[in-house]
Short mmCIF file of C-alpha atoms in Angstrom, two decimals:
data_model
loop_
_atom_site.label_atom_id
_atom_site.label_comp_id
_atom_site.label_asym_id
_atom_site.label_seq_id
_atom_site.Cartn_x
_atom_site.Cartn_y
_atom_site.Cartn_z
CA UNK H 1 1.97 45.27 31.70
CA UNK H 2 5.18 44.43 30.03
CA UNK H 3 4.13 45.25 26.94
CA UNK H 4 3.10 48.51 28.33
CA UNK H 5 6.29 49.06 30.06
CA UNK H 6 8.69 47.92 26.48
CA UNK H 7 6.81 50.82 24.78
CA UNK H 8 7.10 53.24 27.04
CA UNK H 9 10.84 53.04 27.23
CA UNK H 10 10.92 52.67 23.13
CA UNK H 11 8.92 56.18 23.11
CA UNK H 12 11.01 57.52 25.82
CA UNK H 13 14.02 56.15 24.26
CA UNK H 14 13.21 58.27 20.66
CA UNK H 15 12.42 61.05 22.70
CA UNK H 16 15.53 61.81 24.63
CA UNK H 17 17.33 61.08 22.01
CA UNK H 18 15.25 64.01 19.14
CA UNK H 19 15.69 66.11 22.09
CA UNK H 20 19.52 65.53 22.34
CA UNK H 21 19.56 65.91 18.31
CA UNK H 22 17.61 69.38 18.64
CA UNK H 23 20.08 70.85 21.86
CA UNK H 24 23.07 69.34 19.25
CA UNK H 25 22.41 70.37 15.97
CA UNK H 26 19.74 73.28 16.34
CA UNK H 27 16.17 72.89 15.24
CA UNK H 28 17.59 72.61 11.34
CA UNK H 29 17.90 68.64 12.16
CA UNK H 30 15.86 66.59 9.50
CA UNK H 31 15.50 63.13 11.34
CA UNK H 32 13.90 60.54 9.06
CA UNK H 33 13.42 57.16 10.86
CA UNK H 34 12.01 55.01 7.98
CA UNK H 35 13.13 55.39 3.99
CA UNK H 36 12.00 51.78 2.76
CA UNK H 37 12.06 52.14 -0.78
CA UNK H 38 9.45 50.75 -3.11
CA UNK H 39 12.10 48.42 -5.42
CA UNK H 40 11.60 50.98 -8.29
CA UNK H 41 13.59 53.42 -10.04
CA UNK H 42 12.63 56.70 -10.32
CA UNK H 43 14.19 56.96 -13.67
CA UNK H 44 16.75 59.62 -13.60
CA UNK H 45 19.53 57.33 -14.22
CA UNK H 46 18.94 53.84 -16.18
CA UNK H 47 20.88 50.56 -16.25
CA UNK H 48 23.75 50.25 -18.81
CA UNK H 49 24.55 46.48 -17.79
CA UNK H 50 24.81 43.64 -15.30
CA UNK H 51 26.84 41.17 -15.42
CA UNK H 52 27.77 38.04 -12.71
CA UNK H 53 31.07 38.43 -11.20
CA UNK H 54 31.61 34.78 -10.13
CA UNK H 55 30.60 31.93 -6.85
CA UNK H 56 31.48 33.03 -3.66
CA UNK H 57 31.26 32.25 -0.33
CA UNK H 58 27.41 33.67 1.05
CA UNK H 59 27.26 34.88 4.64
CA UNK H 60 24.16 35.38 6.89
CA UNK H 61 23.37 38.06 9.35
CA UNK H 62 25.30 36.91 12.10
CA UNK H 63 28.21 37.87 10.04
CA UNK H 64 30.14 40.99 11.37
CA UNK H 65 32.67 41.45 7.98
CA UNK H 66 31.04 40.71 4.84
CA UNK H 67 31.85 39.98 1.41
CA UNK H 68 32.69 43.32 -0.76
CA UNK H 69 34.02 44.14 -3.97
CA UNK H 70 35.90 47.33 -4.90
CA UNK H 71 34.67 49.72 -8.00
CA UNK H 72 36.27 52.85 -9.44
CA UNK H 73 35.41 55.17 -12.00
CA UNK H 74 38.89 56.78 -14.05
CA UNK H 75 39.59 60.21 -13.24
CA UNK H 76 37.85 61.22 -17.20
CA UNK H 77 34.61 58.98 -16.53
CA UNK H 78 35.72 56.89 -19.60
CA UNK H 79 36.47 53.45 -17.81
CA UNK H 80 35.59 51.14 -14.42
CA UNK H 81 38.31 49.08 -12.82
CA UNK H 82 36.45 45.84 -10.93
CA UNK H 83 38.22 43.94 -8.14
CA UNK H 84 36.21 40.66 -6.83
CA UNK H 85 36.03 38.47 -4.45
CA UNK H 86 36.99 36.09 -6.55
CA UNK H 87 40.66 37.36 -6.52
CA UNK H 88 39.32 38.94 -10.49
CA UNK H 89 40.31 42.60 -11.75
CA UNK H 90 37.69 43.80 -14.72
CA UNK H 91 37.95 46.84 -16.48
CA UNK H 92 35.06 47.86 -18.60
CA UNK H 93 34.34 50.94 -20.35
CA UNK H 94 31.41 52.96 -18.88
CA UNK H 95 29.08 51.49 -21.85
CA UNK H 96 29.69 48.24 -20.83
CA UNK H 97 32.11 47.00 -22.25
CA UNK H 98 35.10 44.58 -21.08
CA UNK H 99 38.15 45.93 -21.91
CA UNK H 100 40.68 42.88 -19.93
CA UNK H 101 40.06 41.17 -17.19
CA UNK H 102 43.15 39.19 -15.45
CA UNK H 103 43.07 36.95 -12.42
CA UNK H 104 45.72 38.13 -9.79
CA UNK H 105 46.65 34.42 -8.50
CA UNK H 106 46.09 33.24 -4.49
CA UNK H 107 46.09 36.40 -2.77
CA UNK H 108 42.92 38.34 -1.62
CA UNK H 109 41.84 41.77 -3.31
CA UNK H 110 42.08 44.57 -0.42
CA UNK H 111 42.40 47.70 -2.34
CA UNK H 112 42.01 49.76 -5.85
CA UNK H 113 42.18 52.89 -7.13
CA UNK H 114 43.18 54.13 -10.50
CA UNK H 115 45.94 56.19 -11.00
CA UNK H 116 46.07 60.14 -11.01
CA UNK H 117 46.16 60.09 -15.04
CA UNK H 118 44.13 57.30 -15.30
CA UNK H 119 46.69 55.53 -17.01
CA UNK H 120 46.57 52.57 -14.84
CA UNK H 121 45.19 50.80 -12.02
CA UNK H 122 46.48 50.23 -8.78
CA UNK H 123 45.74 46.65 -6.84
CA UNK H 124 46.47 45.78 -3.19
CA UNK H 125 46.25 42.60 -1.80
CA UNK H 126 46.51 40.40 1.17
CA UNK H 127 48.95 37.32 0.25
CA UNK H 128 52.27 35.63 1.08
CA UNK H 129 53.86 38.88 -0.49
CA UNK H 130 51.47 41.37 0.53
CA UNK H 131 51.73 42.98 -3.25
CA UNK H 132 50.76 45.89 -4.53
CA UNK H 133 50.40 45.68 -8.51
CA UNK H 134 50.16 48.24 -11.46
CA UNK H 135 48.33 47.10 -14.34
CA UNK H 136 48.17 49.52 -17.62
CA UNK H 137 44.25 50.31 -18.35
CA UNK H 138 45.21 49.54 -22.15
CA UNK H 139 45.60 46.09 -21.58
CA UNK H 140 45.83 44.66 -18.16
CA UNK H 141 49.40 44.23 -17.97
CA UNK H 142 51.65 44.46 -14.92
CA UNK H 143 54.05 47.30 -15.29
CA UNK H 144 55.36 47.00 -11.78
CA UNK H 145 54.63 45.66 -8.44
CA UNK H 146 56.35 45.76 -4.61
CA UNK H 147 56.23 44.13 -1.86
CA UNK H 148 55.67 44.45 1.98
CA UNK H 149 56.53 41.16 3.36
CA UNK H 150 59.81 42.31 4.55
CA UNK H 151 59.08 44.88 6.86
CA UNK H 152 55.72 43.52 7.66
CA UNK H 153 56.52 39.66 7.80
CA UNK H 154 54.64 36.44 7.36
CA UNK H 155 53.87 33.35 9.18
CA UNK H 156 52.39 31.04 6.40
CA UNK H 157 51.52 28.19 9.39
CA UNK H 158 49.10 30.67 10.76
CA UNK H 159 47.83 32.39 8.31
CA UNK H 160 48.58 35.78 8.97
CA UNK H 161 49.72 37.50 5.55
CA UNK H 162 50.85 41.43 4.85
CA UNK H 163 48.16 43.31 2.97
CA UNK H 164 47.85 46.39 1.21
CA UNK H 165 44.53 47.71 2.06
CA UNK H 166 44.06 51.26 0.91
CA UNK H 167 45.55 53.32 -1.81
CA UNK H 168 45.30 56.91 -2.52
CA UNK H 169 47.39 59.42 -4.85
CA UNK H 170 47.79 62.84 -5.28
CA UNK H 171 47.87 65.42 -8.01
CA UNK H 172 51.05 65.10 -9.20
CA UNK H 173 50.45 60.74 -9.30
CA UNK H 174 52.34 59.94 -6.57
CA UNK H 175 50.90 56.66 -4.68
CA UNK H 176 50.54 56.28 -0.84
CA UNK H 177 49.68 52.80 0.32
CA UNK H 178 48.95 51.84 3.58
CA UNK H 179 50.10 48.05 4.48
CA UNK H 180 48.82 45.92 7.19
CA UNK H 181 49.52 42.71 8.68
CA UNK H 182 46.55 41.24 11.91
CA UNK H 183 47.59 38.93 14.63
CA UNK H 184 45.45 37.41 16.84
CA UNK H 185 47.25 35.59 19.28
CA UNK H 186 46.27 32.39 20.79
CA UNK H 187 45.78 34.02 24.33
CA UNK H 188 43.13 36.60 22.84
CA UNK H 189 45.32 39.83 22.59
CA UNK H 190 46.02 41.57 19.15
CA UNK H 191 49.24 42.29 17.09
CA UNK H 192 49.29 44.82 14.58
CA UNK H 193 52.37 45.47 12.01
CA UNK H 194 51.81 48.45 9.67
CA UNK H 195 53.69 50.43 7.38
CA UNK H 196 52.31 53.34 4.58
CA UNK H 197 54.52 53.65 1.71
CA UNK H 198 54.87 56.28 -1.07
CA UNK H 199 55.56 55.38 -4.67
CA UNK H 200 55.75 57.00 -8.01
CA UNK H 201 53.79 56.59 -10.71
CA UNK H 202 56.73 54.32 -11.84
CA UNK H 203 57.15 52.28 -8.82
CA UNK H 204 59.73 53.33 -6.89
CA UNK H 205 59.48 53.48 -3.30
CA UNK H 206 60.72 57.16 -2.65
CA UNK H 207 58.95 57.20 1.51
CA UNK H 208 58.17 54.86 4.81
CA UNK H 209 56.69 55.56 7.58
CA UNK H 210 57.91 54.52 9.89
CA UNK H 211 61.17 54.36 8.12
CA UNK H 212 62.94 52.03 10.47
CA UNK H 213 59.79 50.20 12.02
CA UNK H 214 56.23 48.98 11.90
CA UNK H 215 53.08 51.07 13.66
CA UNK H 216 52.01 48.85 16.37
CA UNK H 217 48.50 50.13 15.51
CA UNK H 218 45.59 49.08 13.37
CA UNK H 219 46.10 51.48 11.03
CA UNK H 220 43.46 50.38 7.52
CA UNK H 221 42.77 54.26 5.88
CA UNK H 222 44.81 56.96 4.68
CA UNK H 223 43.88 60.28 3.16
CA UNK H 224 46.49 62.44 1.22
CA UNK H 225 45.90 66.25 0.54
CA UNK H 226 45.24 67.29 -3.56
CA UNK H 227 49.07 68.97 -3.35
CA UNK H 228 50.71 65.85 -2.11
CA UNK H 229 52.53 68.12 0.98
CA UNK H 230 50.20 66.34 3.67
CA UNK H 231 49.19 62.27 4.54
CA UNK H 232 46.71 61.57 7.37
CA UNK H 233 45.67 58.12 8.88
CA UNK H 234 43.86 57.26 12.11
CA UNK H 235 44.22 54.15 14.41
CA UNK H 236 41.79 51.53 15.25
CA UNK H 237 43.09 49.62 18.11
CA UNK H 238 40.37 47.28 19.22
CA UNK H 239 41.91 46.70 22.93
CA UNK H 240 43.36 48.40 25.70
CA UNK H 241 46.53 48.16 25.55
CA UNK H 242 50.16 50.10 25.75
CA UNK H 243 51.24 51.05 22.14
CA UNK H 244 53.79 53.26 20.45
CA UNK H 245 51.63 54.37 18.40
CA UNK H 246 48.57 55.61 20.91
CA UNK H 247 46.98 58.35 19.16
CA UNK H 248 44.15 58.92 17.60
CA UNK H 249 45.21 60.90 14.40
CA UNK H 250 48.31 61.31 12.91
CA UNK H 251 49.16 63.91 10.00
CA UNK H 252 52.41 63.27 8.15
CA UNK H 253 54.95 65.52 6.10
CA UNK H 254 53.63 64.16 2.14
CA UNK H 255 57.40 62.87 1.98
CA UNK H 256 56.36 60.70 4.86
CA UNK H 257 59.46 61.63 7.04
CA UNK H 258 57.95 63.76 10.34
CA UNK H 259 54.99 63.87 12.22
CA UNK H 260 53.50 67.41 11.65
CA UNK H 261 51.13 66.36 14.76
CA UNK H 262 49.26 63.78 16.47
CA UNK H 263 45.81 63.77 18.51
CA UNK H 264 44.68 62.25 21.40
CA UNK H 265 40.63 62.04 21.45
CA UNK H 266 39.28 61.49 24.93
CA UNK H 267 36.94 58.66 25.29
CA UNK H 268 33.34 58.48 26.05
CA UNK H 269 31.43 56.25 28.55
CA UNK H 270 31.06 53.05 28.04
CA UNK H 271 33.92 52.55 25.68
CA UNK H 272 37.38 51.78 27.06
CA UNK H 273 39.07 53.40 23.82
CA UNK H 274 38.84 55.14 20.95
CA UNK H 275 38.48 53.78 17.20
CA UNK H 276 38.51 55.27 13.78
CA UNK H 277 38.94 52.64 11.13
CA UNK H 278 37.67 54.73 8.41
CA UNK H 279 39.15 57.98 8.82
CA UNK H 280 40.40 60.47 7.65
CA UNK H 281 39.94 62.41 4.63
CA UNK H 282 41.85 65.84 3.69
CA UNK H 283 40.18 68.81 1.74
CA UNK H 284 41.93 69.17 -1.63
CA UNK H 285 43.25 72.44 -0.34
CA UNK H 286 44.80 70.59 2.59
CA UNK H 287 43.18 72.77 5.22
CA UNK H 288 40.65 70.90 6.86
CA UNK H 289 40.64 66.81 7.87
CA UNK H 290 37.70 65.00 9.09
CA UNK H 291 37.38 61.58 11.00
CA UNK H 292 35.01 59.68 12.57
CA UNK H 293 34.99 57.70 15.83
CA UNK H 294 33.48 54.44 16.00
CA UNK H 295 31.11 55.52 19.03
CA UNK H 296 29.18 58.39 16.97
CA UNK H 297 31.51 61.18 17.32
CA UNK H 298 32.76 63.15 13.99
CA UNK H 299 35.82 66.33 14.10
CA UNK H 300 36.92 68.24 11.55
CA UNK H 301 40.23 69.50 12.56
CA UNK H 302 42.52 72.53 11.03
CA UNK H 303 45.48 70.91 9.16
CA UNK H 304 48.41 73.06 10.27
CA UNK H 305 48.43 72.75 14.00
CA UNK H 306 46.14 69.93 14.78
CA UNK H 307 43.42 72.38 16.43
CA UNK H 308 40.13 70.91 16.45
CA UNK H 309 37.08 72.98 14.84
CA UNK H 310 34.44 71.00 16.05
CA UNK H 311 32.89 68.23 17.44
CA UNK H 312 29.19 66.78 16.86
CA UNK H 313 28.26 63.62 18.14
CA UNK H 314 25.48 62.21 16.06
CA UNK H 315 24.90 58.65 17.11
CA UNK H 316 25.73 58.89 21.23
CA UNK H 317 25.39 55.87 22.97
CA UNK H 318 22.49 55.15 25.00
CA UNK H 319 21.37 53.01 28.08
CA UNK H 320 18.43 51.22 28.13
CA UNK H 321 17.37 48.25 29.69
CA UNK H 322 20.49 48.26 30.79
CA UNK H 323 21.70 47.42 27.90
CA UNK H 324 23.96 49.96 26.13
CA UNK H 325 23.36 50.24 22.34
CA UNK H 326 25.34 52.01 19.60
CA UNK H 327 25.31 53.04 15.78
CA UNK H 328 28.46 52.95 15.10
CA UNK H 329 30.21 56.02 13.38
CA UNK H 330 31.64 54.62 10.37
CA UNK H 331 32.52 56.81 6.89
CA UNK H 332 34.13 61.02 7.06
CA UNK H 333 34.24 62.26 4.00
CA UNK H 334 35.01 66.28 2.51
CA UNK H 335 32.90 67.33 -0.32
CA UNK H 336 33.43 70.50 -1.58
CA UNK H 337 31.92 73.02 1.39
CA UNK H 338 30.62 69.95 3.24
CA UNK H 339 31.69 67.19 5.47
CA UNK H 340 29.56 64.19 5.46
CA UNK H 341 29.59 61.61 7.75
CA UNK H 342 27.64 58.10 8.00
CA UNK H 343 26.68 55.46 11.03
CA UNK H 344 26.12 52.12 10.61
CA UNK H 345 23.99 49.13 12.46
CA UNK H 346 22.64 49.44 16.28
CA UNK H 347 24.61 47.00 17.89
CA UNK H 348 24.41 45.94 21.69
CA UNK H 349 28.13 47.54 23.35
CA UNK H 350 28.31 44.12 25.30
CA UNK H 351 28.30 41.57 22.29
CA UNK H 352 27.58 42.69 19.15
CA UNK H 353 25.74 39.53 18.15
CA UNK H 354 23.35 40.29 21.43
CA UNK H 355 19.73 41.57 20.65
CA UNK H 356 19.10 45.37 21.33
CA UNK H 357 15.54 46.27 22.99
CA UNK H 358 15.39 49.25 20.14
CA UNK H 359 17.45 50.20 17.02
CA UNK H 360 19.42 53.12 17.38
CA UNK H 361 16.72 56.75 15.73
CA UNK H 362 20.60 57.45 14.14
CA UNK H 363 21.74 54.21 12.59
CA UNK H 364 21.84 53.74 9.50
CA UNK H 365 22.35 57.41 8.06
CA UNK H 366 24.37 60.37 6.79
CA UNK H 367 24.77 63.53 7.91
CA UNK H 368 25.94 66.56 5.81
CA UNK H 369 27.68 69.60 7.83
CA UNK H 370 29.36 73.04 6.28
CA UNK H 371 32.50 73.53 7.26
CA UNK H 372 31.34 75.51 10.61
CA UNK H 373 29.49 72.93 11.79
CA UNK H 374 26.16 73.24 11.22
CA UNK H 375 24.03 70.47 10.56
CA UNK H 376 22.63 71.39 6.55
CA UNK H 377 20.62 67.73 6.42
CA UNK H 378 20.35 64.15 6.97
CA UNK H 379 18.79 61.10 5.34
CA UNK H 380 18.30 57.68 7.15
CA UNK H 381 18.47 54.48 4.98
CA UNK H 382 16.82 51.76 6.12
CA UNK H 383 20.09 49.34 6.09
CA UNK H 384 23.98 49.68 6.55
CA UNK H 385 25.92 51.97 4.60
CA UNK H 386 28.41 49.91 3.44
CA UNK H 387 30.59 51.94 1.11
CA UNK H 388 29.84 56.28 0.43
CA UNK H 389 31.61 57.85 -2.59
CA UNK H 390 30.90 60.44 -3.67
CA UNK H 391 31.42 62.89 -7.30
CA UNK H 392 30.82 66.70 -7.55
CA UNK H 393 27.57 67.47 -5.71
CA UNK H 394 26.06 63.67 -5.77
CA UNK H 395 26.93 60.56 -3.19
CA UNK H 396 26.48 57.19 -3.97
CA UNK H 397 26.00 55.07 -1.53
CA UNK H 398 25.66 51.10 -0.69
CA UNK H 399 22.76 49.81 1.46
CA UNK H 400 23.09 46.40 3.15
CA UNK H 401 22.29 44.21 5.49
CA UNK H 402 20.06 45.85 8.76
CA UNK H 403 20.98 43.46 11.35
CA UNK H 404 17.62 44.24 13.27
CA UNK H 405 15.10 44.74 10.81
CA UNK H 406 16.70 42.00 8.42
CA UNK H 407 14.86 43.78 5.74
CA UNK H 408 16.12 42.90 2.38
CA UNK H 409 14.57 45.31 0.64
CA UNK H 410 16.20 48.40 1.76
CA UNK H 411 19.22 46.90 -0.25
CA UNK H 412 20.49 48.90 -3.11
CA UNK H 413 22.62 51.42 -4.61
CA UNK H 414 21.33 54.54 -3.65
CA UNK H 415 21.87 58.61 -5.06
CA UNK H 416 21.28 61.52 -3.01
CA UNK H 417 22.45 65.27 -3.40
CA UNK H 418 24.97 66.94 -1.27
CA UNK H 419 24.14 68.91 0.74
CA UNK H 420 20.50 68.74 -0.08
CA UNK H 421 20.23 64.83 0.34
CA UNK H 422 17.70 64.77 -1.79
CA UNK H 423 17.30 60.91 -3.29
CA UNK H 424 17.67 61.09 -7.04
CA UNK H 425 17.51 57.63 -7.77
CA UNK H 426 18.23 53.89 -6.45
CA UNK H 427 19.16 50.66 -8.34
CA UNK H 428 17.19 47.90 -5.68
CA UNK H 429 19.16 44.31 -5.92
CA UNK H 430 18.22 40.87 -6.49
CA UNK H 431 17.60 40.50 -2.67
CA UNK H 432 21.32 40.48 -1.16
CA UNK H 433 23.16 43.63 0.07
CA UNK H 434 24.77 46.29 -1.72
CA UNK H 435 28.02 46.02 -0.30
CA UNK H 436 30.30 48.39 -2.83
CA UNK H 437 29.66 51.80 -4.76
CA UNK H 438 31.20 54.15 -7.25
CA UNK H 439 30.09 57.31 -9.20
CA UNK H 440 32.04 59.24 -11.56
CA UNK H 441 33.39 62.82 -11.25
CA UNK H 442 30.95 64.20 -13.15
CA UNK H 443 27.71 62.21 -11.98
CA UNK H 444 27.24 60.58 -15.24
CA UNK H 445 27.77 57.19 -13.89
CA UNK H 446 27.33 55.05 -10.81
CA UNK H 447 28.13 51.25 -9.82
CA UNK H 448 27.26 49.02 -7.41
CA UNK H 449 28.02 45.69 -6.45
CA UNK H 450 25.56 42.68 -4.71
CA UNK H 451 26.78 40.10 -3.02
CA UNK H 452 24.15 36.83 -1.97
CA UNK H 453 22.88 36.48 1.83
CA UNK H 454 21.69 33.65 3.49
CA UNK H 455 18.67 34.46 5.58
CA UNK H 456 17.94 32.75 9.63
CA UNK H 457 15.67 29.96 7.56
CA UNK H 458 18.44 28.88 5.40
CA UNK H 459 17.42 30.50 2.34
CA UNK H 460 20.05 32.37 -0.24
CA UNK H 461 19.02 35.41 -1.76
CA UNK H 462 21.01 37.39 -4.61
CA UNK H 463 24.05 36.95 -6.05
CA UNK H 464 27.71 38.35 -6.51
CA UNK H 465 26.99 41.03 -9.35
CA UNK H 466 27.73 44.55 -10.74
CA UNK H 467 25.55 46.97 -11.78
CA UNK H 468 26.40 50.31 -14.08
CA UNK H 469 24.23 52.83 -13.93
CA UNK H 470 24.29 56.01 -16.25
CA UNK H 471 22.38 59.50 -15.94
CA UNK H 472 19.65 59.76 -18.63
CA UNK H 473 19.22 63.12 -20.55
CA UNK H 474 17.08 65.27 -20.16
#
């Protein structure tokens, strides 16, 4: 009889929830619930090398943060800057080839990006210092570096170090990086110290924001428009709490002196606030900027006044059982006419390490939507999407760990067209997650990096490497 009873409320569970997709989206909703891949290429883009990046530390599935790795193709497709785990930056040529590598001391690799001429490549890191570096792509040496420690602080007892973990320019090569610093206080509530700085392509710090103190918010993403006149970020605050800083979106001046507006997002049932750690991106044009809430629910919003377009919530959070499960909403991301948005892993809203009765129809997945909303496609992978990033009309994209299934053979480096997301090809691993992804502007290349897993029996699979990947001719 229980059996019985389970299924029903599975089948009534998938039900509701097509229904709710087809009132949502309109009957053009594609929903795929299974895309376990064979392990085989289909051949449209062949291996160009992999190599071992080093030992690290291997994490199982109970493991909410996981190891990563950060790849980046130059702006001219000629080169791929590495950062590891291993506290390593690589730079190869996209044959193969190692151009320098150099080993960036005691601190932890949070960020990279190359610059806008491709001239060099920018590091962030989490350390005593909280650096950011600039190494030439010639040779790997340091042409500047700077510091947040000193509006962000340290306290080297506990452990809690200034980071700088994301980096973006614009067209003209001026740098935006967005530092950090995490507290977590002995009686369970959180501290956050942040502060985004702008740079140019020389070093000098030219804009702060705030200029005369730190966001109070978890602020880990910035986006910055093609024309370098606008700077978006979202906050992530993970308890309720008073802060200064208590919206959801904030778009900056590009001289990172005023707030051209701010946005409140109401929250949804059962959360108690509103997160977007992974948010926002700008169109090149600077006239549209997406995000992504953590509880399913993507906007695109007009630039200028704030206004929101839409809304489209395409991983709501259910009760059943109960039990309250999610997928969260993780990646926003503009691509030409199209805003594409991923969800991760079902988790259970009451413990995240809890079991769920079912896994979530829209974990795991990507939507693509034009720029009025509508819902073009959507492809559903069967395991985390761990990094997206995408070129001219192709995504590549990073398949982990499913903490349900704990299938390992969903992992890989996966291709799909935008907006068609139609799978062109996938690089499978050794066994452990894919946890980081590149392809170049043009498509010609793609990357992905592996990190090992440890499975419930004990058992390590995979290992810490990167794989290059380039489009064979026709």
């Amino acid at each position: 009889m229980q059996k019985f009873i389970t299924t029903g409320i599975t089948l009534l569970f998938i039900g509701t929830l097509g229904l709710l997709a087809a009132h949502i989206f309109g009957m053009n909703s594609h929903m795929s619930f299974s895309s376990k891949q064979s392990g085989t290429q289909t051949g449209a883009y062949g291996k160009v090398m992999e190599t071992v990046l080093g030992q690290i530390e291997v994490y199982n599935y109970q493991r909410m943060g996981f190891n990563k790795g950060f790849i980046r193709f130059s702006p001219d497709s000629k080169f791929l800057a590495v950062g590891s785990e291993t506290g390593e930056v690589l730079l190869y040529t996209t044959k193969g080839s190692l151009v320098w590598r150099k080993n960036m001391g005691l601190g932890k690799l949070a960020a990279l990006e190359f610059s806008s001429d491709g001239q060099s490549v920018l590091v962030g890191e989490t350390s005593q210092q909280g650096w950011i570096f600039s190494l030439s792509v010639k040779d790997g040496s340091e042409l500047w570096r700077q510091s947040s420690v000193n509006e962000l602080g340290v306290n080297i007892k506990e452990k809690t170090y200034p980071g700088i973990v994301a980096i973006r320019t614009d067209a003209a090569g001026m740098i935006y990086a967005v530092a950090q610093r995490y507290i977590k206080h002995a009686d369970g509530h959180n501290e956050y110290a942040g502060r985004i700085y702008k740079f140019t392509p020389a070093g000098e710090q030219v804009g702060t924001f705030p200029g005369n103190h730190n966001l109070d918010s978890w602020v880990s993403w910035i986006s910055v428009a093609a024309a370098g006149d606008k700077a978006a970020f979202a906050t992530a605050n993970f308890d309720v709490a008073k802060y200064k800083y208590d919206q959801n979106i904030y778009c900056l001046d590009g001289q990172l002196k005023t707030v051209l507006w701010s946005k409140y997002i109401d929250v949804v049932s059962p959360y108690q606030n509103v997160t977007m750690r992974t948010s926002t991106d700008i169109t090149p044009d600077g006239r549209y900027i997406t995000g992504i809430a953590s509880d399913g629910r993507c906007f695109l919003f007009d630039s200028e006044q704030g206004q929101e377009v839409w809304r489209r919530s395409i991983s709501q959070p259910q009760k059943i059982g109960g039990v309250y499960i999610n997928a969260t909403g993780n990646y926003s991301q503009l691509l030409g006419e199209y805003a594409v948005f991923t969800t991760g892993n079902t988790y259970n809203r009451a413990n995240w390490q809890l079991p769920t009765p079912v896994e979530h129809p829209n974990s795991n997945s990507l939507f693509v939507f034009d720029l009025q909303g509508k819902l073009m496609n959507n492809y559903k992978f069967g395991g985390m999407i761990e990094e997206i990033a995408a070129g001219n009309t192709l995504a590549a994209l990073a398949i982990g760990r499913n903490v349900r299934s704990k299938d390992p053979s969903v992992h890989g480096l996966y291709i799909v067209t935008i907006p068609e997301t139609h799978l062109v090809d996938y690089a499978a691993t050794s066994g452990g997650p894919c946890v980081a992804a590149a392809i170049s502007a043009d498509g010609q290349y793609a990357a992905g990096i592996e990190a090992p897993l440890q499975l419930d029996d004990g058992q390590v699979i995979g290992e810490y490497k990167l794989t290059l990947l380039t489009q064979k001719k026709l």
